[in-house]
Short mmCIF file of C-alpha atoms and ligand atoms in Angstrom, two decimals:
data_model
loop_
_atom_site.label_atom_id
_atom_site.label_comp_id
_atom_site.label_asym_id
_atom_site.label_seq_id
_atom_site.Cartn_x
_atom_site.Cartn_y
_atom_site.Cartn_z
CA UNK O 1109 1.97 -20.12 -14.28
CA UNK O 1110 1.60 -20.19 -18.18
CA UNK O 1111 4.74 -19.32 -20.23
CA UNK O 1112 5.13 -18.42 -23.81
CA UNK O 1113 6.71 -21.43 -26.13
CA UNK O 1114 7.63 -18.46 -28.68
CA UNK O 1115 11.38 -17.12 -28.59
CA UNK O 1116 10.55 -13.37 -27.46
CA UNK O 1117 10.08 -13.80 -23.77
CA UNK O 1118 6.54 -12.75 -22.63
CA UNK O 1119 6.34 -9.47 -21.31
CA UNK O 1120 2.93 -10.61 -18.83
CA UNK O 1121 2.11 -13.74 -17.45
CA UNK O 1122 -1.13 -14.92 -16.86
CA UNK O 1123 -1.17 -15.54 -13.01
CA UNK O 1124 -3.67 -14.99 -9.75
CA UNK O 1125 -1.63 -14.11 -7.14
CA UNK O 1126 -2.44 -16.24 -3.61
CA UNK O 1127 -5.47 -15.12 -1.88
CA UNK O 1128 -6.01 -15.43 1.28
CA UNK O 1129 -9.39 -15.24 3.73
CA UNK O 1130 -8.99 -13.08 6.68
CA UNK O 1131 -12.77 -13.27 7.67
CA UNK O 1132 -13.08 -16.09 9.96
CA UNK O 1133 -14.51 -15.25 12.86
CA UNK O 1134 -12.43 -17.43 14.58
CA UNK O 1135 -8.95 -15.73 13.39
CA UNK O 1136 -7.61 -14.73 16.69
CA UNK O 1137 -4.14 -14.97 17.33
CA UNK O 1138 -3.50 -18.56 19.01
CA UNK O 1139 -6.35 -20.12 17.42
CA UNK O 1140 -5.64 -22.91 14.85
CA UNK O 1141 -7.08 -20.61 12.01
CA UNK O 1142 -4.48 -18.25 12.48
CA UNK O 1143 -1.99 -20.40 12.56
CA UNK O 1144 -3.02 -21.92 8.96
CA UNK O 1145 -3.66 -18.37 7.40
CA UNK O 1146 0.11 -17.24 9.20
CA UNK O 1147 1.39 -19.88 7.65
CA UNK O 1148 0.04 -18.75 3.99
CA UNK O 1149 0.76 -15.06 4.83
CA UNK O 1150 4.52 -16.30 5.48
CA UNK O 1151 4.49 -18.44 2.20
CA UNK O 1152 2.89 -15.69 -0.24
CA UNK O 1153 4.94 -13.07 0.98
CA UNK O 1154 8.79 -14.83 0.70
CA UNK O 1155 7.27 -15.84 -2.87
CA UNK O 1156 5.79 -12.09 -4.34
CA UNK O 1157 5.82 -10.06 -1.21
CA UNK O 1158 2.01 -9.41 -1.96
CA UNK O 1159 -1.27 -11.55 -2.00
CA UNK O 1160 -4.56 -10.80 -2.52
CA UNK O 1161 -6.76 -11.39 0.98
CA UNK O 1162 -10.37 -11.40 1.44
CA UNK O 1163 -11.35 -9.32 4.11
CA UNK O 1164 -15.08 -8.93 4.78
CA UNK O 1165 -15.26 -7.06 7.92
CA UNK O 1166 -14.99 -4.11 5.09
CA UNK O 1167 -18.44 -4.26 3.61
CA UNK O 1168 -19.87 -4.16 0.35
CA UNK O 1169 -21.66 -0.75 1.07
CA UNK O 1170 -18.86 1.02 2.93
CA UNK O 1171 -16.70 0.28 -0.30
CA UNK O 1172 -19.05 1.22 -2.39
CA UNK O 1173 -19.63 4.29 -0.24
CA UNK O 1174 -15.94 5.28 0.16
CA UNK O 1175 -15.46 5.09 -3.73
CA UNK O 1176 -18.59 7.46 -4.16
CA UNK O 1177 -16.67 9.82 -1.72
CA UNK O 1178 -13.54 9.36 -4.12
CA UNK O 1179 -15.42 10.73 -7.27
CA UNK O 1180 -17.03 13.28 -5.28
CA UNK O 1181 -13.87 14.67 -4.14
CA UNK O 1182 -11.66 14.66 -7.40
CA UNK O 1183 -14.67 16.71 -9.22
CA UNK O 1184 -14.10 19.40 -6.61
CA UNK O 1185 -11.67 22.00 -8.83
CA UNK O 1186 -7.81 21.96 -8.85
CA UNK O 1187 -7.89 25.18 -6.49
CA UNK O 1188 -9.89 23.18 -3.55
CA UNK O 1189 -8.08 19.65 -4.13
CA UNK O 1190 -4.92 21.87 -3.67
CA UNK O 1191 -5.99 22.52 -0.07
CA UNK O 1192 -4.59 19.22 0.77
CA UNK O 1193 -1.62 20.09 2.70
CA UNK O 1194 0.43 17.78 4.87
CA UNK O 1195 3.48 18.89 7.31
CA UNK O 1196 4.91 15.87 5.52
CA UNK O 1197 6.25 15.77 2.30
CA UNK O 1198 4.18 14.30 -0.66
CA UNK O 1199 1.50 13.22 1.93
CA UNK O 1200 -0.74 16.23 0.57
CA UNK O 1201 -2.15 16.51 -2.98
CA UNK O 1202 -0.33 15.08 -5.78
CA UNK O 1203 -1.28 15.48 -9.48
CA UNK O 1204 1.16 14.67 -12.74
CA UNK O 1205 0.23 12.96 -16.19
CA UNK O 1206 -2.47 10.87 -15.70
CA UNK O 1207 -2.12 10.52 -11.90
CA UNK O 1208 -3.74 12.49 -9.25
CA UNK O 1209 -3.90 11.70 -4.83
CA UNK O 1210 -5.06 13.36 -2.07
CA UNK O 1211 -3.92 12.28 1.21
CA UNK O 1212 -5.41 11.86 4.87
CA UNK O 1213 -2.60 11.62 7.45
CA UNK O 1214 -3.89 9.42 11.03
CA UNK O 1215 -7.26 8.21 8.87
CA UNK O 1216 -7.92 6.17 10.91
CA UNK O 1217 -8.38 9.09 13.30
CA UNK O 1218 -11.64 10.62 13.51
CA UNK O 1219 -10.16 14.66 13.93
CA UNK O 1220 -8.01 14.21 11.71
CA UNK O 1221 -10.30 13.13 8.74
CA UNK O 1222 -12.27 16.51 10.21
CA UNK O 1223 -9.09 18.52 9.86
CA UNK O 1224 -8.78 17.18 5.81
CA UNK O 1225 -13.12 17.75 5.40
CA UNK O 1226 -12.84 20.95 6.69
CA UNK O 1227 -10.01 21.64 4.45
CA UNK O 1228 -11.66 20.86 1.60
CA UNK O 1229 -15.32 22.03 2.61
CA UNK O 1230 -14.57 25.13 5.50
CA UNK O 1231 -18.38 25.38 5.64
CA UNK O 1232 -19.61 22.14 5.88
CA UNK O 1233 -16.89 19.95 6.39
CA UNK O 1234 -19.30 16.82 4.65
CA UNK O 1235 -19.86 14.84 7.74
CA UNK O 1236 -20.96 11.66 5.51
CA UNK O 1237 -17.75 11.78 3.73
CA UNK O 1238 -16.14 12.20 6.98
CA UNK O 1239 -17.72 9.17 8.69
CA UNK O 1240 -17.10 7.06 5.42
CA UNK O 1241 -13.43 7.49 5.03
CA UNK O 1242 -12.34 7.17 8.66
CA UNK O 1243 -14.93 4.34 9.26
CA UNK O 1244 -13.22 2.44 5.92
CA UNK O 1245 -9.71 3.35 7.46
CA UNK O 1246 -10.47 2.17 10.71
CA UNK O 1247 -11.87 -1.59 9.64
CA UNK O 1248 -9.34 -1.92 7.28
CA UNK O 1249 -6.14 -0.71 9.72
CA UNK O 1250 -7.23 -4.19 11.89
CA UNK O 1251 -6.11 -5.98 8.49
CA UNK O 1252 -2.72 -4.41 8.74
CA UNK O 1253 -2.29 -5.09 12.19
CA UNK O 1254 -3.13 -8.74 11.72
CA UNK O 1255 -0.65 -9.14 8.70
CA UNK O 1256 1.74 -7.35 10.31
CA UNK O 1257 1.22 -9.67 13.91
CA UNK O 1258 1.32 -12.88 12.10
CA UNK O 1259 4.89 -11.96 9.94
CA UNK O 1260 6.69 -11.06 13.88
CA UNK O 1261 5.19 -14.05 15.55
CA UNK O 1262 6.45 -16.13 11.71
CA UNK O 1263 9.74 -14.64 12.59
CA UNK O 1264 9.99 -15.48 15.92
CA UNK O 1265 10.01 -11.66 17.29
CA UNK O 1266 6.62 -11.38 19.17
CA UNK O 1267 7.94 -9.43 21.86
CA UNK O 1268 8.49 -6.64 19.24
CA UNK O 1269 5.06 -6.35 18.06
CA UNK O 1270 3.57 -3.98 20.30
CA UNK O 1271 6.39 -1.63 20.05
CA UNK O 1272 5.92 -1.70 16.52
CA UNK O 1273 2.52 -1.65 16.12
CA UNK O 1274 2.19 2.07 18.56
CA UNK O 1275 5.14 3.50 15.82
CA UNK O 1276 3.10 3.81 13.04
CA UNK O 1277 0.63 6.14 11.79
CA UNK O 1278 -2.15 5.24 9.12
CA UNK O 1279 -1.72 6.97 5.59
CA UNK O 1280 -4.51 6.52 3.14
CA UNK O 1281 -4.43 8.12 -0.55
CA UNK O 1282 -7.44 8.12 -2.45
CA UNK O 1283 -6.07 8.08 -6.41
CA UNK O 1284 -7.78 8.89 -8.99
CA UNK O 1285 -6.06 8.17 -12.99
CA UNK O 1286 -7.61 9.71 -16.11
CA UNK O 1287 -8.29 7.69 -19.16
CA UNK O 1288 -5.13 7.60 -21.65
CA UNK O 1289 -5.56 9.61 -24.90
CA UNK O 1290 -7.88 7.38 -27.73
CA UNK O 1291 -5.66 7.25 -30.13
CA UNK O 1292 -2.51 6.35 -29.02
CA UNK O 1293 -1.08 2.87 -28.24
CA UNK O 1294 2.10 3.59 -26.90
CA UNK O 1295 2.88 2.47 -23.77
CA UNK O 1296 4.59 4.89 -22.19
CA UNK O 1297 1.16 7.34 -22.66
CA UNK O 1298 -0.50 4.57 -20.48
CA UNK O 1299 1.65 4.65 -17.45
CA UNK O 1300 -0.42 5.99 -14.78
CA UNK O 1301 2.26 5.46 -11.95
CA UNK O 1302 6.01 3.94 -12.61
CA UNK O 1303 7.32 1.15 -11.42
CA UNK O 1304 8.35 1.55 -7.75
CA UNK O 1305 8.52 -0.08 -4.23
CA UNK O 1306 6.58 1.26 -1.43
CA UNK O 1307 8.48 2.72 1.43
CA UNK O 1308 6.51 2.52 4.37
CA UNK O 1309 5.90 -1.07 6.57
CA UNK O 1310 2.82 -2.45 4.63
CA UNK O 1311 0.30 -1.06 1.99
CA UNK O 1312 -3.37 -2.17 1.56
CA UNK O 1313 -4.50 -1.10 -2.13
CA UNK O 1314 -7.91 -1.68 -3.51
CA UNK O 1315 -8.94 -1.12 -6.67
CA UNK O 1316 -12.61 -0.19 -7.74
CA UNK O 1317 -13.91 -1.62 -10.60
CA UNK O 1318 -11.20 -0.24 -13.13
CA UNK O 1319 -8.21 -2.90 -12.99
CA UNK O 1320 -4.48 -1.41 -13.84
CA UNK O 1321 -2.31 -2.20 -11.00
CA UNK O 1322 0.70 -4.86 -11.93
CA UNK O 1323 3.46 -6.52 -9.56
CA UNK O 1324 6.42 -7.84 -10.63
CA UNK O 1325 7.89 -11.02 -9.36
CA UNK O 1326 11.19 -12.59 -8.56
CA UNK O 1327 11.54 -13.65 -12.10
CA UNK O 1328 10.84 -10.03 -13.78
CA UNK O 1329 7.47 -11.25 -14.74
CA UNK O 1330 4.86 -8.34 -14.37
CA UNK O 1331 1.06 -9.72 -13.36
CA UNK O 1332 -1.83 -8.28 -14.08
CA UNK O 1333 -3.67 -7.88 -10.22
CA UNK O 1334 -7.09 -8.60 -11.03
CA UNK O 1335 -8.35 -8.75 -7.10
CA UNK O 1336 -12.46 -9.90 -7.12
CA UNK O 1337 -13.95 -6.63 -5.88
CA UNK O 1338 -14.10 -7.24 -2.45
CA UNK O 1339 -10.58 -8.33 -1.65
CA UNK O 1340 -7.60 -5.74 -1.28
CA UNK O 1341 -3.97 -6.15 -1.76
CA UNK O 1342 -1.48 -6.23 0.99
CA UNK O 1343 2.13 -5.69 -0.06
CA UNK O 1344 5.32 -5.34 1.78
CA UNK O 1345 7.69 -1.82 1.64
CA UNK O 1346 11.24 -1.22 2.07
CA UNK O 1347 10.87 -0.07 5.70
CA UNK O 1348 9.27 -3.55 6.67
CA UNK O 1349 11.90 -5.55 4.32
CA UNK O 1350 14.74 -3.35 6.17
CA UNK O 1351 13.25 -4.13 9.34
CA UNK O 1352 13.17 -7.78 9.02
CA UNK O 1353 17.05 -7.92 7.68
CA UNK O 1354 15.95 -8.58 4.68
CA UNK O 1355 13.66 -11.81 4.59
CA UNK O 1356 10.87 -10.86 2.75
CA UNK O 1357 10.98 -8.12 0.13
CA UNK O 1358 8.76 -5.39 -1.70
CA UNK O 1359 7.74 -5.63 -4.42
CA UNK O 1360 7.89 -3.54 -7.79
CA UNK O 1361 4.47 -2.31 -8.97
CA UNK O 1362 2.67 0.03 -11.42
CA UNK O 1363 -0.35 1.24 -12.97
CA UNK O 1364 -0.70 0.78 -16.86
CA UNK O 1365 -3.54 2.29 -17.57
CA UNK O 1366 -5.09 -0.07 -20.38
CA UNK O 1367 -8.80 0.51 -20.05
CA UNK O 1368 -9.91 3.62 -21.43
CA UNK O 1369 -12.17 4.90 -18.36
CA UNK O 1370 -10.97 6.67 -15.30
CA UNK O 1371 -9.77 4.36 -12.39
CA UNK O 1372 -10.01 5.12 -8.66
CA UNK O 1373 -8.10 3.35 -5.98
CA UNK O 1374 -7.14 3.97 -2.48
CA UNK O 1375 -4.55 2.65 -0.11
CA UNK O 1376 -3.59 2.35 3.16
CA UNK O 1377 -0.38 2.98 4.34
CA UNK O 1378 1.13 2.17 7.49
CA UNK O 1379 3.78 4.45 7.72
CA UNK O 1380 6.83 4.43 11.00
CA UNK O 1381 6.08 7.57 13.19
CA UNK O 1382 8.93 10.29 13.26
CA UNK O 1383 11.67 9.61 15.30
CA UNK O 1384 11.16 5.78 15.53
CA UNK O 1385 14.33 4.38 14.57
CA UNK O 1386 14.00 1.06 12.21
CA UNK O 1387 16.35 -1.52 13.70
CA UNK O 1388 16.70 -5.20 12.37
CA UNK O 1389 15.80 -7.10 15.79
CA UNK O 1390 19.11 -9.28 16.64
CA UNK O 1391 17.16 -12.28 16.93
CA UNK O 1392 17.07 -12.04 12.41
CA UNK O 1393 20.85 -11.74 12.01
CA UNK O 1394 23.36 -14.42 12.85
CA UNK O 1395 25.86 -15.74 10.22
CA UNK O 1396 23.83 -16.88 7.61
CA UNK O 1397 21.88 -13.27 7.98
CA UNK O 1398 24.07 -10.96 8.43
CA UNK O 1399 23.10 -7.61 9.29
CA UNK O 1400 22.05 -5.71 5.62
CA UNK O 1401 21.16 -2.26 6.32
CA UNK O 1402 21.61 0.50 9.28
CA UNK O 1403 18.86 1.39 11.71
CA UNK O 1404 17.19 4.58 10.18
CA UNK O 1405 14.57 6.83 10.87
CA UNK O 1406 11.81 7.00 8.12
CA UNK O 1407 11.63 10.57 7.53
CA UNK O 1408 15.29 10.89 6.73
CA UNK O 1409 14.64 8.16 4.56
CA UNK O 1410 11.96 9.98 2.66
CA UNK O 1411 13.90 12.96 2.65
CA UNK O 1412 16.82 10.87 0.74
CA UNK O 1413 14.29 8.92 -1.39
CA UNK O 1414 13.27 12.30 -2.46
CA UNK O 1415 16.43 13.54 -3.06
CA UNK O 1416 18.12 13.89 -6.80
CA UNK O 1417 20.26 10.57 -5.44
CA UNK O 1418 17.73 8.80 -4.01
CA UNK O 1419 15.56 8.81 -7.12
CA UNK O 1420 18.20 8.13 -8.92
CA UNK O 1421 18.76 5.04 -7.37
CA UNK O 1422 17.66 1.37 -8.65
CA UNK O 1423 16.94 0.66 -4.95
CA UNK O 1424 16.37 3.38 -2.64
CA UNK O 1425 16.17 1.65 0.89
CA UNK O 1426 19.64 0.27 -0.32
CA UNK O 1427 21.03 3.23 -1.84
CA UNK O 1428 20.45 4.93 1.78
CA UNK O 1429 20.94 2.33 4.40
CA UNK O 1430 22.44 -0.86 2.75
CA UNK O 1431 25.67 -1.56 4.97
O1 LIG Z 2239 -3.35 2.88 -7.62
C1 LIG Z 2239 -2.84 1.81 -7.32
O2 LIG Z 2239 -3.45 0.75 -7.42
C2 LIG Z 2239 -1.40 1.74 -6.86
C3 LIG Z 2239 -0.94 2.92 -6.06
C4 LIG Z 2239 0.46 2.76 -5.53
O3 LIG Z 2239 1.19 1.88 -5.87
C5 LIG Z 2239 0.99 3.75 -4.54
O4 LIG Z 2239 0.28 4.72 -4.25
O5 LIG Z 2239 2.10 3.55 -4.04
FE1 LIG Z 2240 2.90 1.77 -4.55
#
C-alpha cells in the first residue's frame, strides 16, 4: 500500500484490492481448489470485507449485452421508468442528484423479470431484454451462493447453509449516474451515491467501463475499485456481519463521480426473505464473542434504516439491533 511522506494525510491510497478466481472448473465444494480460494475469501473479507473475484461463467457478451439493456432502459422517459414499483420499499425506481435505479425483485426469476418488462413495455414486454437480465442474474446468483457457502463452512456453521441459502431473495439494481456539471470541481457536486454500508447478506456490483465506486478500509483509507472489466465485486452487508456476530464487517462505499461521462452499474443483492429472523448461530458466540446484536427480521430493519433515526445513525444495523 503506498502512503504519502507529506504531513496532510492522503485522502486515497493507491491500492488493488485482492482478487480472487472463481472459474475453475474444478471449484466444487470439497475439492482442494475450494479449499485454497475459501481460504482467500476468508482472508480478504476479515481484511476489507470486499475483493474483487473473477468470475467467467458470466460472459463477455452477456455483460456486454446486459449493459446495452441498461442504456436502453434509462432512455425510456421519467413517466415509464416510474412504472417500477415494488411492494417493498426503495426496491422500485429511485432517482436523486446524479443517481438514478430501477429495481427487479426475484431476478433471478424468469416471471418475475416478465412482471418488471411488461411494466415497462405493456405491449411488448422486450423478450431479449427479458432473457438478458434474468440469464445475467441467474449465472451470477451461483457466485453468491458460493461466497456465501465457503464463509459458513470458514466459520464452522455448515449445517446452517441451506437454511440460509432458501431465505433469501435476489435483488438486482441496474444504476445509471449522470456526468457532474463541467465546470465545477467541488466535490460534493461529484457524489453520485454517499458513503454507506449495504444492508442485505452480500452484494455483487459491477461496473461497466466508467470507474467511480470507492471502499473504505479499516484504516479510513478510501480506494479507488478499479475491477478489470470482467470481474465483479462481492462485498459483505450489515445483515451478513449481524449474522455472523460480528466477524467480518461491511464495508463503507461510494460513488464519486470523477469522469465526466455517464456510468452504469448493476448489482446483485441477496436480500433475507420476510419473516426470516437473522440469528447469530450459537456456535459464533462464547466468551471471547459475545453475543453483539438481537435476532431481527430484515424488513423491520429496513423500515428503521429508513426511518428519521435510522438515517440518522453512524451505524444503522447497530443503532437497531446492537445489544
Ligand atoms: O454503483 C455502484 O457501483 C455502487 C452501488 C451501491 O453501492 C449500492 O447500490 O448500494
Ligand atoms: Fe452499496
Amino acid at each position: 500500500m503506498d502512503s504519502d511522506s507529506s504531513s496532510v494525510p492522503p485522502l486515497y491510497v493507491s491500492f488493488q484490492l485482492p482478487v480472487i478466481d472463481f472459474s475453475d472448473q474444478t471449484l466444487k465444494p470439497g475439492s482442494s481448489k475450494w479449499e485454497e480460494v475459501k481460504t482467500d475469501v476468508r482472508k480478504a473479507l476479515e481484511d476489507y470485507g470486499c475483493f474483487e473475484a473473477s468470475f467467467q461463467k458470466v460472459s463477455t457478451e452477456l455483460k456486454k449485452s446486459v449493459f446495452q439493456a441498461v442504456e436502453e432502459l434509462f432512455e425510456l422517459p421519467t413517466e415509464t421508468k416510474q412504472r417500477n414499483v415494488s411492494s417493498k420499499p426503495f426496491h422500485g425506481y429511485l432517482c436523486h442528484n446524479l443517481y438514478q435505479s430501477l429495481g427487479i425483485d426475484d431476478a433471478n426469476v424468469l416471471e418475475k423479470v416478465n412482471d418488471f418488462t411488461q411494466q415497462i413495455w405493456p405491449d411488448h414486454g422486450n423478450k431479449k431484454i427479458r432473457e438478458t437480465i434474468h440469464r445475467f442474474s441467474e449465472q451470477l446468483s451461483e457466485l453468491d451462493m458460493m461466497v456465501r457457502r465457503m464463509i459458513m463452512e470458514s466459520f464452522g456453521i455448515e449445517k446452517y447453509i441451506d437454511e440460509h441459502l432458501n431465505a433469501t431473495n435476489y435483488l438486482l439494481r441496474m444504476m445509471n449516474y449522470t456526468a457532474p456539471p463541467d465546470d465545477d470541481d467541488v466535490e460534493e457536486t461529484k457524489i453520485g451515491l454517499r458513503s454507506h454500508t449495504d444492508k442485505n447478506i452480500i452484494t455483487i456490483l459491477h461496473q461497466y467501463q466508467v470507474d467511480g465506486l470507492e471502499v473504505e478500509t479499516k484504516d479510513k483509507k478510501w480506494i479507488k475499485v478499479k475491477p478489470s472489466q470482467d470481474s465483479f465485486l462481492v462485498m459483505v452487508g450489515d445483515s451478513l456481519c449481524a449474522f455472523l456476530n460480528g466477524r467480518l464487517s461491511s464495508p463503507y462505499h461510494r460513488v464519486l463521480m470523477t469522469e465526466k461521462k455517464t456510468r452504469y452499474s448493476t448489482g446483485l443483492f441477496s436480500v433475507p426473505k420476510s419473516g426470516f429472523i437473522i440469528d447469530s448461530p450459537q456456535e459464533l458466540i462464547d466468551e471471547e464473542h459475545p453475543r453483539i446484536f438481537k435476532p431481527f427480521d430484515y424488513d423491520d430493519f429496513l423500515t428503521f434504516f429508513h426511518s428519521e433515526a435510522g438515517r440518522k445513525a453512524q451505524s444503522s444495523i447497530h443503532a437497531f439491533c446492537a445489544l
